[in-house]
mmCIF file of C-alpha atoms in Angstrom:
data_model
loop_
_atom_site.group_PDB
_atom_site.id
_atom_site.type_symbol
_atom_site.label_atom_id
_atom_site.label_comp_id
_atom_site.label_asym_id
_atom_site.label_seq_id
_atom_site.Cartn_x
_atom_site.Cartn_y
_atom_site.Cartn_z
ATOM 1 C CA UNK D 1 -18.810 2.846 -5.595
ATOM 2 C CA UNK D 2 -14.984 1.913 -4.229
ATOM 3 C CA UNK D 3 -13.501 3.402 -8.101
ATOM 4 C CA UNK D 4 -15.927 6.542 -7.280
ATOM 5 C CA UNK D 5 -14.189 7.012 -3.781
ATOM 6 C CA UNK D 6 -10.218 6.154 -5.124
ATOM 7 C CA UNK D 7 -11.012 8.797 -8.177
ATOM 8 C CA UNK D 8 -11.840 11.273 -5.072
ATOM 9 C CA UNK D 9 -9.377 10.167 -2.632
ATOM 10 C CA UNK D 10 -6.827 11.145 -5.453
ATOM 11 C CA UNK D 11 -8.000 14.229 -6.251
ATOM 12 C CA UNK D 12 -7.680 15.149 -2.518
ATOM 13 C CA UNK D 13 -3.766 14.645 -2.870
ATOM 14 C CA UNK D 14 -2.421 17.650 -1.181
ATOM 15 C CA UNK D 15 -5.759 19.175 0.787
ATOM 16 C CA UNK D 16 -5.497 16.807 4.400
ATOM 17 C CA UNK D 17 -8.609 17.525 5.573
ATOM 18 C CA UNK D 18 -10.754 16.952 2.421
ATOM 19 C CA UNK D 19 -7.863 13.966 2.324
ATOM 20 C CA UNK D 20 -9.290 12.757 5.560
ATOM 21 C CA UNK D 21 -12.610 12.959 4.956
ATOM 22 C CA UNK D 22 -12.281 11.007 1.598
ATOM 23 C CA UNK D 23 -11.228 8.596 3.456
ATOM 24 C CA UNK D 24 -13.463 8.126 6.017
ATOM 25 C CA UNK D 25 -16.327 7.987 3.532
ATOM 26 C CA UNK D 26 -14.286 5.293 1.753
ATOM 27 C CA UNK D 27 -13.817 3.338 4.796
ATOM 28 C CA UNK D 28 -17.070 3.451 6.086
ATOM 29 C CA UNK D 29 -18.188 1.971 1.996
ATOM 30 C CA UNK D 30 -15.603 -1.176 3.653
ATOM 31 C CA UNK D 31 -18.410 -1.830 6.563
ATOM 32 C CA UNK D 32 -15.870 -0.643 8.783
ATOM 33 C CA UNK D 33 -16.218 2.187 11.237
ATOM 34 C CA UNK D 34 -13.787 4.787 10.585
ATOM 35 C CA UNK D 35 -11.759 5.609 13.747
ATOM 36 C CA UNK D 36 -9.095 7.837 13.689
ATOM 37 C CA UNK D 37 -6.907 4.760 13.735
ATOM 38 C CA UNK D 38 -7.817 3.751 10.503
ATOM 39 C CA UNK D 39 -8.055 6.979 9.130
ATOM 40 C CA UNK D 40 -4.487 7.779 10.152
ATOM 41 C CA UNK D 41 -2.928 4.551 8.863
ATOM 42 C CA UNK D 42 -4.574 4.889 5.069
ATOM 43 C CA UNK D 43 -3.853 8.403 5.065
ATOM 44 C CA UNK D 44 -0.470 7.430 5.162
ATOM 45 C CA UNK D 45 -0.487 5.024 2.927
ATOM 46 C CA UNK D 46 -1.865 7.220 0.489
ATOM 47 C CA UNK D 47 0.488 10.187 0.847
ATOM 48 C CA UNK D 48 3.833 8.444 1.378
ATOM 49 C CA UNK D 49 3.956 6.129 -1.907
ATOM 50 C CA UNK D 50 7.316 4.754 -0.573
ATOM 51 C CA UNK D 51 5.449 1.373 0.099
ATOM 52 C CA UNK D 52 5.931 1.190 3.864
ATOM 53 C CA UNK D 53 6.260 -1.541 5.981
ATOM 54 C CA UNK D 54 4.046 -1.588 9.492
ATOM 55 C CA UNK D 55 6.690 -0.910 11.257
ATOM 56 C CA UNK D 56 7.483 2.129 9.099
ATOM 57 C CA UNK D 57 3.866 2.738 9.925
ATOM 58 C CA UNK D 58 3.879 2.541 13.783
ATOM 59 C CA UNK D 59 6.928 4.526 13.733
ATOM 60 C CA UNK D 60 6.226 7.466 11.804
ATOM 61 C CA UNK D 61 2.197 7.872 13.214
ATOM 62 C CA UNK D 62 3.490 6.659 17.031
ATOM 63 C CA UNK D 63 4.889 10.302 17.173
ATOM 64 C CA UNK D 64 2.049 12.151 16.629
ATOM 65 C CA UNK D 65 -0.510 9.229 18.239
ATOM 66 C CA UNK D 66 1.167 7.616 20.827
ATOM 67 C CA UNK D 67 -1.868 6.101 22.126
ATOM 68 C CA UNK D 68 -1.377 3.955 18.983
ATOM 69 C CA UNK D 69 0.058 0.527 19.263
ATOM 70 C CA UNK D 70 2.068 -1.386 16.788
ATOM 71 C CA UNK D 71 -0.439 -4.400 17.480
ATOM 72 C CA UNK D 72 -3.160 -2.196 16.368
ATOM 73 C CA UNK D 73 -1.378 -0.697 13.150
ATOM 74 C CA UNK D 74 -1.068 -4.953 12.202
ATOM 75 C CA UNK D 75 -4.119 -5.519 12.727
ATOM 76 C CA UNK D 76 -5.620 -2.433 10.856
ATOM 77 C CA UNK D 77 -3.491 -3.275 8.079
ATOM 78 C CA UNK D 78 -4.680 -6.943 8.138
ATOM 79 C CA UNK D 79 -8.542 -5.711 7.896
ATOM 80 C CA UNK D 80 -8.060 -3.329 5.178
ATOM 81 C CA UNK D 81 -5.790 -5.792 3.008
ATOM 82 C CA UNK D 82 -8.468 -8.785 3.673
ATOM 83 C CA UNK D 83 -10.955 -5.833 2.506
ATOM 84 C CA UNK D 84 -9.373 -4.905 -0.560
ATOM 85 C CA UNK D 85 -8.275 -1.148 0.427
ATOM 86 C CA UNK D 86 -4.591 -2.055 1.042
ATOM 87 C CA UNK D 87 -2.592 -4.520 -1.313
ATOM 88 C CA UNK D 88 -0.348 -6.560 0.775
ATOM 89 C CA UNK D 89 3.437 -6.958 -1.630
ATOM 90 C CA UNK D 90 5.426 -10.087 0.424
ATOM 91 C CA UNK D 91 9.501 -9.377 -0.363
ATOM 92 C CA UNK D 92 10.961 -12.218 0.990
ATOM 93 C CA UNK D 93 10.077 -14.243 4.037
ATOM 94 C CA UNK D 94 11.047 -11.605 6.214
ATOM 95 C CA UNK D 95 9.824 -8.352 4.979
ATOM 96 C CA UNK D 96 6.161 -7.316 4.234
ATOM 97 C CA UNK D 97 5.028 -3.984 2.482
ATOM 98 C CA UNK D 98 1.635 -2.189 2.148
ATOM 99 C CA UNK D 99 0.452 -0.427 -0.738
ATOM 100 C CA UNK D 100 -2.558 1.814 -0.478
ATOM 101 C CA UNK D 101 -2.890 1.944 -4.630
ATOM 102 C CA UNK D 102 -5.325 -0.893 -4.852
ATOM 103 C CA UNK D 103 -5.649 -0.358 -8.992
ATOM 104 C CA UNK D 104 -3.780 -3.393 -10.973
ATOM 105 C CA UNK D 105 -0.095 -2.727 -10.778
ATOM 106 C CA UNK D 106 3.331 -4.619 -10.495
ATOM 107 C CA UNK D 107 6.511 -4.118 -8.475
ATOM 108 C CA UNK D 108 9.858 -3.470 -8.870
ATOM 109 C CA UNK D 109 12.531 -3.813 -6.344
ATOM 110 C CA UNK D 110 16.001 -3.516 -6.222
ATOM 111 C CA UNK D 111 18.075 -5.899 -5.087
ATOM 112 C CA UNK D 112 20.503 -3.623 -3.478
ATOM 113 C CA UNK D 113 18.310 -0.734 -1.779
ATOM 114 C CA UNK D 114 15.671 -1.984 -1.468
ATOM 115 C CA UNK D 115 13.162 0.572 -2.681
ATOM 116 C CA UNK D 116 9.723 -0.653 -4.247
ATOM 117 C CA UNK D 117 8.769 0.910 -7.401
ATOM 118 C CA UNK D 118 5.102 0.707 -9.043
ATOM 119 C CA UNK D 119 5.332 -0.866 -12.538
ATOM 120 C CA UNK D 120 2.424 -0.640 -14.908
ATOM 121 C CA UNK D 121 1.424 -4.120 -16.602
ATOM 122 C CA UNK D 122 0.055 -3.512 -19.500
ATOM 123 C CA UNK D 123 -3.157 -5.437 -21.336
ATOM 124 C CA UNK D 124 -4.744 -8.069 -19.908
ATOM 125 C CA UNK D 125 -1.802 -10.275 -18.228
ATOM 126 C CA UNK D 126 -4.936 -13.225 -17.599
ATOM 127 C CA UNK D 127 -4.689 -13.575 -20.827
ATOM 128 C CA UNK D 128 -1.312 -14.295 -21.379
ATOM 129 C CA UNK D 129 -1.321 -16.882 -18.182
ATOM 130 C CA UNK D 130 -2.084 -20.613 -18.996
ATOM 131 C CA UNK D 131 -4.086 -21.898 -15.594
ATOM 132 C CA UNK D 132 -4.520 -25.020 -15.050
ATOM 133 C CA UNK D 133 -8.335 -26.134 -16.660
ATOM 134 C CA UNK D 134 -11.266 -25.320 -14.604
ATOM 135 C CA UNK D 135 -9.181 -22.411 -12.837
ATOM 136 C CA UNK D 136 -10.424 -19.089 -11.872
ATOM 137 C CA UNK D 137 -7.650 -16.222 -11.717
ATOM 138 C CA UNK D 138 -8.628 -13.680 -8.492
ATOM 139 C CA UNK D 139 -5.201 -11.630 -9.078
ATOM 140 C CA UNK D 140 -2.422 -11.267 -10.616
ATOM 141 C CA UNK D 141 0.889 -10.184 -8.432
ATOM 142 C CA UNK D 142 3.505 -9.282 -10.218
ATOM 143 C CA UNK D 143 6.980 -9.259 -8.430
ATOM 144 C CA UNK D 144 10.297 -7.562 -10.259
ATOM 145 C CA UNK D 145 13.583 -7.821 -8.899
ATOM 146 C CA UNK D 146 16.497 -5.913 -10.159
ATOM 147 C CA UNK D 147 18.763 -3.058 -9.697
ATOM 148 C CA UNK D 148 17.503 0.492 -9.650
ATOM 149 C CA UNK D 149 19.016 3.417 -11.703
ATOM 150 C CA UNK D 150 20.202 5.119 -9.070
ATOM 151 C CA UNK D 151 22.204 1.584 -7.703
ATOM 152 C CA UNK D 152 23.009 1.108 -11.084
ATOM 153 C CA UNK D 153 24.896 3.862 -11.898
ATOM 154 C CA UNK D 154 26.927 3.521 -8.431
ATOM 155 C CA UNK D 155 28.206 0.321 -9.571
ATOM 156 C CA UNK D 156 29.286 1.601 -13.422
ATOM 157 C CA UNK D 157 31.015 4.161 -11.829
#
């Protein structure tokens, strides 16, 4: 059922209202009743790939919502993550991001920017991983750190 709904909520890219109603069909499939809230904060996610933090979040929906507090954007975020509609990407200590593309993907970030870039990992990376025995892998997170083209080519220059 959740593939069904992400094939649909993709094809929606660019219509807000079919969007939005994608969406709230895919969030009441979570058990979870679909307030505008929660409607607002995945429709983000899923039309601004730039891998937001809350913050970002609050700030860019607490224009057009102002009844909306950053509290509630956390904790909305912390649902849907613990639900598996929102993939949680921890930088550093300091800085958390949210991805609304729940399929099996890496990261890249650069070092300098700090823009977050999907990666595709291809095959089955379980495979490739030696667990310790009796181990069960949930997920796999993968995490690249680098410099960007667009950094790059400031520094060769």
């Amino acid at each position: 059922m959740k593939a069904e709904v992400l094939k649909r909520l993709d094809s929606c890219a660019g219509d807000s209202r079919m969007l939005q109603t994608a969406i709230r069909e895919y969030i009441d499939t979570l058990g979870i009743v679909p307030t505008d809230d929660y409607v607002s904060v995945l429709e983000y996610l899923y039309t601004d790939r730039r891998h937001p933090t809350a913050d970002d979040i609050f700030n860019a929906l607490g224009r057009e919502k102002p009844e909306l507090s950053r509290t509630k954007v956390y904790t909305i975020l912390e649902i849907l993550s613990k639900l598996g509609a929102v993939k949680v990407i921890q930088i550093d200590k300091y800085t958390t991001v949210y991805d609304g593309d729940t399929t099996p993907h890496g990261h890249f970030i650069c070092s300098k920017c700090g823009e977050v870039f999907n990666v595709a990992i291809p095959g089955n990376v379980s495979s490739v991983i030696d667990l310790p025995a009796g181990s069960a892998l949930n997920e796999v997170q993968l995490l690249c750190i680098g410099e960007c083209k667009h950094c790059r080519s400031k520094n060769i220059n």
